[in-house]
JSON list of C-alpha atoms in Angstrom, two decimals:
[
{"chain": "A", "resi": 1, "resn": "MET", "atom": "CA", "xyz": [10.44, 23.10, -17.58]},
{"chain": "A", "resi": 2, "resn": "ASN", "atom": "CA", "xyz": [8.70, 24.86, -14.70]},
{"chain": "A", "resi": 3, "resn": "CYS", "atom": "CA", "xyz": [5.92, 22.28, -14.37]},
{"chain": "A", "resi": 4, "resn": "LEU", "atom": "CA", "xyz": [5.80, 20.75, -10.89]},
{"chain": "A", "resi": 5, "resn": "PHE", "atom": "CA", "xyz": [4.48, 17.41, -12.16]},
{"chain": "A", "resi": 6, "resn": "CYS", "atom": "CA", "xyz": [7.10, 17.22, -14.93]},
{"chain": "A", "resi": 7, "resn": "GLN", "atom": "CA", "xyz": [9.76, 17.72, -12.26]},
{"chain": "A", "resi": 8, "resn": "ILE", "atom": "CA", "xyz": [8.24, 14.89, -10.21]},
{"chain": "A", "resi": 9, "resn": "ALA", "atom": "CA", "xyz": [8.01, 12.67, -13.32]},
{"chain": "A", "resi": 10, "resn": "THR", "atom": "CA", "xyz": [11.70, 13.20, -14.13]},
{"chain": "A", "resi": 11, "resn": "GLY", "atom": "CA", "xyz": [12.82, 12.68, -10.53]},
{"chain": "A", "resi": 12, "resn": "ALA", "atom": "CA", "xyz": [14.02, 16.27, -10.13]},
{"chain": "A", "resi": 13, "resn": "ILE", "atom": "CA", "xyz": [11.63, 16.50, -7.17]},
{"chain": "A", "resi": 14, "resn": "PRO", "atom": "CA", "xyz": [11.89, 13.27, -5.15]},
{"chain": "A", "resi": 15, "resn": "THR", "atom": "CA", "xyz": [8.50, 11.70, -4.49]},
{"chain": "A", "resi": 16, "resn": "LYS", "atom": "CA", "xyz": [7.45, 8.29, -3.23]},
{"chain": "A", "resi": 17, "resn": "LEU", "atom": "CA", "xyz": [5.76, 6.70, -6.23]},
{"chain": "A", "resi": 18, "resn": "LEU", "atom": "CA", "xyz": [2.88, 4.28, -5.80]},
{"chain": "A", "resi": 19, "resn": "TYR", "atom": "CA", "xyz": [3.00, 3.32, -9.47]},
{"chain": "A", "resi": 20, "resn": "GLU", "atom": "CA", "xyz": [5.49, 3.88, -12.26]},
{"chain": "A", "resi": 21, "resn": "ASP", "atom": "CA", "xyz": [5.90, 2.79, -15.86]},
{"chain": "A", "resi": 22, "resn": "LYS", "atom": "CA", "xyz": [7.27, 4.40, -19.02]},
{"chain": "A", "resi": 23, "resn": "ASP", "atom": "CA", "xyz": [4.11, 6.49, -19.52]},
{"chain": "A", "resi": 24, "resn": "ILE", "atom": "CA", "xyz": [2.52, 7.12, -16.13]},
{"chain": "A", "resi": 25, "resn": "ILE", "atom": "CA", "xyz": [3.36, 7.72, -12.48]},
{"chain": "A", "resi": 26, "resn": "ALA", "atom": "CA", "xyz": [1.14, 7.88, -9.40]},
{"chain": "A", "resi": 27, "resn": "PHE", "atom": "CA", "xyz": [1.77, 9.36, -5.98]},
{"chain": "A", "resi": 28, "resn": "ASN", "atom": "CA", "xyz": [-0.11, 10.59, -2.91]},
{"chain": "A", "resi": 29, "resn": "ASP", "atom": "CA", "xyz": [-1.62, 14.09, -3.02]},
{"chain": "A", "resi": 30, "resn": "ILE", "atom": "CA", "xyz": [0.17, 16.43, -0.60]},
{"chain": "A", "resi": 31, "resn": "ALA", "atom": "CA", "xyz": [-3.19, 17.83, 0.60]},
{"chain": "A", "resi": 32, "resn": "PRO", "atom": "CA", "xyz": [-5.42, 14.73, 0.71]},
{"chain": "A", "resi": 33, "resn": "LYS", "atom": "CA", "xyz": [-9.20, 15.15, 0.64]},
{"chain": "A", "resi": 34, "resn": "ALA", "atom": "CA", "xyz": [-9.83, 11.48, 1.57]},
{"chain": "A", "resi": 35, "resn": "PRO", "atom": "CA", "xyz": [-7.96, 8.69, 3.38]},
{"chain": "A", "resi": 36, "resn": "HIS", "atom": "CA", "xyz": [-6.67, 7.63, -0.05]},
{"chain": "A", "resi": 37, "resn": "HIS", "atom": "CA", "xyz": [-6.01, 10.53, -2.44]},
{"chain": "A", "resi": 38, "resn": "ILE", "atom": "CA", "xyz": [-3.68, 9.57, -5.26]},
{"chain": "A", "resi": 39, "resn": "LEU", "atom": "CA", "xyz": [-2.69, 11.59, -8.32]},
{"chain": "A", "resi": 40, "resn": "ILE", "atom": "CA", "xyz": [-2.18, 9.68, -11.55]},
{"chain": "A", "resi": 41, "resn": "ILE", "atom": "CA", "xyz": [-0.26, 11.65, -14.17]},
{"chain": "A", "resi": 42, "resn": "PRO", "atom": "CA", "xyz": [1.23, 11.03, -17.58]},
{"chain": "A", "resi": 43, "resn": "ARG", "atom": "CA", "xyz": [4.96, 11.63, -17.93]},
{"chain": "A", "resi": 44, "resn": "LYS", "atom": "CA", "xyz": [4.13, 13.52, -21.12]},
{"chain": "A", "resi": 45, "resn": "HIS", "atom": "CA", "xyz": [3.32, 17.16, -20.43]},
{"chain": "A", "resi": 46, "resn": "ILE", "atom": "CA", "xyz": [-0.28, 17.88, -21.43]},
{"chain": "A", "resi": 47, "resn": "GLU", "atom": "CA", "xyz": [-1.60, 21.04, -19.77]},
{"chain": "A", "resi": 48, "resn": "THR", "atom": "CA", "xyz": [-5.36, 20.44, -19.74]},
{"chain": "A", "resi": 49, "resn": "VAL", "atom": "CA", "xyz": [-7.99, 18.02, -20.97]},
{"chain": "A", "resi": 50, "resn": "ASN", "atom": "CA", "xyz": [-8.58, 20.54, -23.76]},
{"chain": "A", "resi": 51, "resn": "ASP", "atom": "CA", "xyz": [-5.03, 19.83, -24.97]},
{"chain": "A", "resi": 52, "resn": "LEU", "atom": "CA", "xyz": [-5.54, 16.08, -25.38]},
{"chain": "A", "resi": 53, "resn": "GLU", "atom": "CA", "xyz": [-5.23, 14.90, -28.97]},
{"chain": "A", "resi": 54, "resn": "ASN", "atom": "CA", "xyz": [-6.29, 11.73, -30.76]},
{"chain": "A", "resi": 55, "resn": "ALA", "atom": "CA", "xyz": [-2.72, 10.47, -30.37]},
{"chain": "A", "resi": 56, "resn": "ASP", "atom": "CA", "xyz": [-3.24, 10.60, -26.57]},
{"chain": "A", "resi": 57, "resn": "THR", "atom": "CA", "xyz": [-6.21, 8.21, -26.58]},
{"chain": "A", "resi": 58, "resn": "GLU", "atom": "CA", "xyz": [-4.21, 5.20, -25.38]},
{"chain": "A", "resi": 59, "resn": "LEU", "atom": "CA", "xyz": [-2.46, 7.27, -22.70]},
{"chain": "A", "resi": 60, "resn": "ALA", "atom": "CA", "xyz": [-5.76, 8.64, -21.35]},
{"chain": "A", "resi": 61, "resn": "GLY", "atom": "CA", "xyz": [-7.22, 5.13, -21.24]},
{"chain": "A", "resi": 62, "resn": "LYS", "atom": "CA", "xyz": [-4.13, 3.82, -19.50]},
{"chain": "A", "resi": 63, "resn": "MET", "atom": "CA", "xyz": [-4.59, 6.42, -16.75]},
{"chain": "A", "resi": 64, "resn": "LEU", "atom": "CA", "xyz": [-7.99, 4.89, -15.99]},
{"chain": "A", "resi": 65, "resn": "LEU", "atom": "CA", "xyz": [-6.57, 1.37, -15.94]},
{"chain": "A", "resi": 66, "resn": "VAL", "atom": "CA", "xyz": [-3.81, 2.48, -13.57]},
{"chain": "A", "resi": 67, "resn": "ALA", "atom": "CA", "xyz": [-6.48, 3.99, -11.29]},
{"chain": "A", "resi": 68, "resn": "LYS", "atom": "CA", "xyz": [-8.33, 0.66, -11.31]},
{"chain": "A", "resi": 69, "resn": "LYS", "atom": "CA", "xyz": [-5.12, -1.21, -10.44]},
{"chain": "A", "resi": 70, "resn": "ILE", "atom": "CA", "xyz": [-4.22, 1.13, -7.58]},
{"chain": "A", "resi": 71, "resn": "ALA", "atom": "CA", "xyz": [-7.77, 1.00, -6.16]},
{"chain": "A", "resi": 72, "resn": "ALA", "atom": "CA", "xyz": [-7.56, -2.80, -6.13]},
{"chain": "A", "resi": 73, "resn": "GLU", "atom": "CA", "xyz": [-4.14, -2.70, -4.43]},
{"chain": "A", "resi": 74, "resn": "LEU", "atom": "CA", "xyz": [-5.52, -0.32, -1.79]},
{"chain": "A", "resi": 75, "resn": "GLY", "atom": "CA", "xyz": [-8.50, -2.63, -1.20]},
{"chain": "A", "resi": 76, "resn": "ILE", "atom": "CA", "xyz": [-11.09, 0.02, -2.04]},
{"chain": "A", "resi": 77, "resn": "SER", "atom": "CA", "xyz": [-12.44, -1.33, -5.35]},
{"chain": "A", "resi": 78, "resn": "ASP", "atom": "CA", "xyz": [-15.49, -3.09, -3.95]},
{"chain": "A", "resi": 79, "resn": "ALA", "atom": "CA", "xyz": [-16.46, -0.35, -1.48]},
{"chain": "A", "resi": 80, "resn": "GLY", "atom": "CA", "xyz": [-16.05, 2.28, -4.19]},
{"chain": "A", "resi": 81, "resn": "PHE", "atom": "CA", "xyz": [-13.90, 5.24, -5.08]},
{"chain": "A", "resi": 82, "resn": "ARG", "atom": "CA", "xyz": [-14.10, 8.48, -7.03]},
{"chain": "A", "resi": 83, "resn": "LEU", "atom": "CA", "xyz": [-12.11, 9.52, -10.09]},
{"chain": "A", "resi": 84, "resn": "LEU", "atom": "CA", "xyz": [-11.91, 13.22, -10.86]},
{"chain": "A", "resi": 85, "resn": "MET", "atom": "CA", "xyz": [-10.11, 15.37, -13.43]},
{"chain": "A", "resi": 86, "resn": "ASN", "atom": "CA", "xyz": [-10.29, 19.16, -13.35]},
{"chain": "A", "resi": 87, "resn": "CYS", "atom": "CA", "xyz": [-9.89, 21.37, -16.42]},
{"chain": "A", "resi": 88, "resn": "ASN", "atom": "CA", "xyz": [-8.80, 25.01, -16.28]},
{"chain": "A", "resi": 89, "resn": "ARG", "atom": "CA", "xyz": [-9.36, 27.56, -13.51]},
{"chain": "A", "resi": 90, "resn": "GLN", "atom": "CA", "xyz": [-13.15, 27.41, -13.23]},
{"chain": "A", "resi": 91, "resn": "GLY", "atom": "CA", "xyz": [-12.96, 23.62, -13.28]},
{"chain": "A", "resi": 92, "resn": "GLY", "atom": "CA", "xyz": [-10.66, 23.72, -10.25]},
{"chain": "A", "resi": 93, "resn": "GLN", "atom": "CA", "xyz": [-7.37, 22.91, -11.98]},
{"chain": "A", "resi": 94, "resn": "VAL", "atom": "CA", "xyz": [-4.37, 24.20, -10.02]},
{"chain": "A", "resi": 95, "resn": "VAL", "atom": "CA", "xyz": [-1.43, 22.37, -11.61]},
{"chain": "A", "resi": 96, "resn": "TYR", "atom": "CA", "xyz": [-1.47, 22.67, -15.39]},
{"chain": "A", "resi": 97, "resn": "HIS", "atom": "CA", "xyz": [-0.43, 19.11, -16.22]},
{"chain": "A", "resi": 98, "resn": "ILE", "atom": "CA", "xyz": [-3.36, 16.73, -16.58]},
{"chain": "A", "resi": 99, "resn": "HIS", "atom": "CA", "xyz": [-3.85, 14.48, -13.60]},
{"chain": "A", "resi": 100, "resn": "LEU", "atom": "CA", "xyz": [-6.49, 12.08, -12.42]},
{"chain": "A", "resi": 101, "resn": "HIS", "atom": "CA", "xyz": [-7.48, 12.18, -8.76]},
{"chain": "A", "resi": 102, "resn": "LEU", "atom": "CA", "xyz": [-8.32, 8.83, -7.17]},
{"chain": "A", "resi": 103, "resn": "LEU", "atom": "CA", "xyz": [-10.17, 9.34, -3.89]},
{"chain": "A", "resi": 104, "resn": "GLY", "atom": "CA", "xyz": [-11.42, 6.61, -1.58]},
{"chain": "A", "resi": 105, "resn": "GLY", "atom": "CA", "xyz": [-11.43, 5.10, 1.87]},
{"chain": "A", "resi": 106, "resn": "ARG", "atom": "CA", "xyz": [-14.60, 6.86, 3.04]},
{"chain": "A", "resi": 107, "resn": "GLN", "atom": "CA", "xyz": [-18.13, 7.65, 1.86]},
{"chain": "A", "resi": 108, "resn": "MET", "atom": "CA", "xyz": [-17.95, 10.34, -0.80]},
{"chain": "A", "resi": 109, "resn": "SER", "atom": "CA", "xyz": [-20.61, 13.04, -0.77]},
{"chain": "A", "resi": 110, "resn": "ALA", "atom": "CA", "xyz": [-23.00, 13.31, -3.69]},
{"chain": "A", "resi": 111, "resn": "SER", "atom": "CA", "xyz": [-22.03, 16.97, -4.16]},
{"chain": "A", "resi": 112, "resn": "MET", "atom": "CA", "xyz": [-19.73, 17.56, -7.09]},
{"chain": "A", "resi": 113, "resn": "GLY", "atom": "CA", "xyz": [-19.63, 21.35, -6.99]}
]
């Protein structure tokens, strides 16, 4: 498969993982937009949020719980953090494998666009 994140998930592209289980991995973004910018991805290839199915409900929920766990480990839970998921080109998606951005370690702006 040509998907960058699938290659990371299988170990074909070596990456330092911050979290790993049978369903999900997490690693630092290569172009961070905050002191902490982590990508949380499912091992299963799902291109966009539009491609999620009812069978993916548990997986999508687990991504949020992994974000919560990582934020706590980084010590940013109480101060706050942002979770963001882009969908398709106009939504800002660049890699077509769903991924949750966890950003923290500084004051986030109120602007979302």
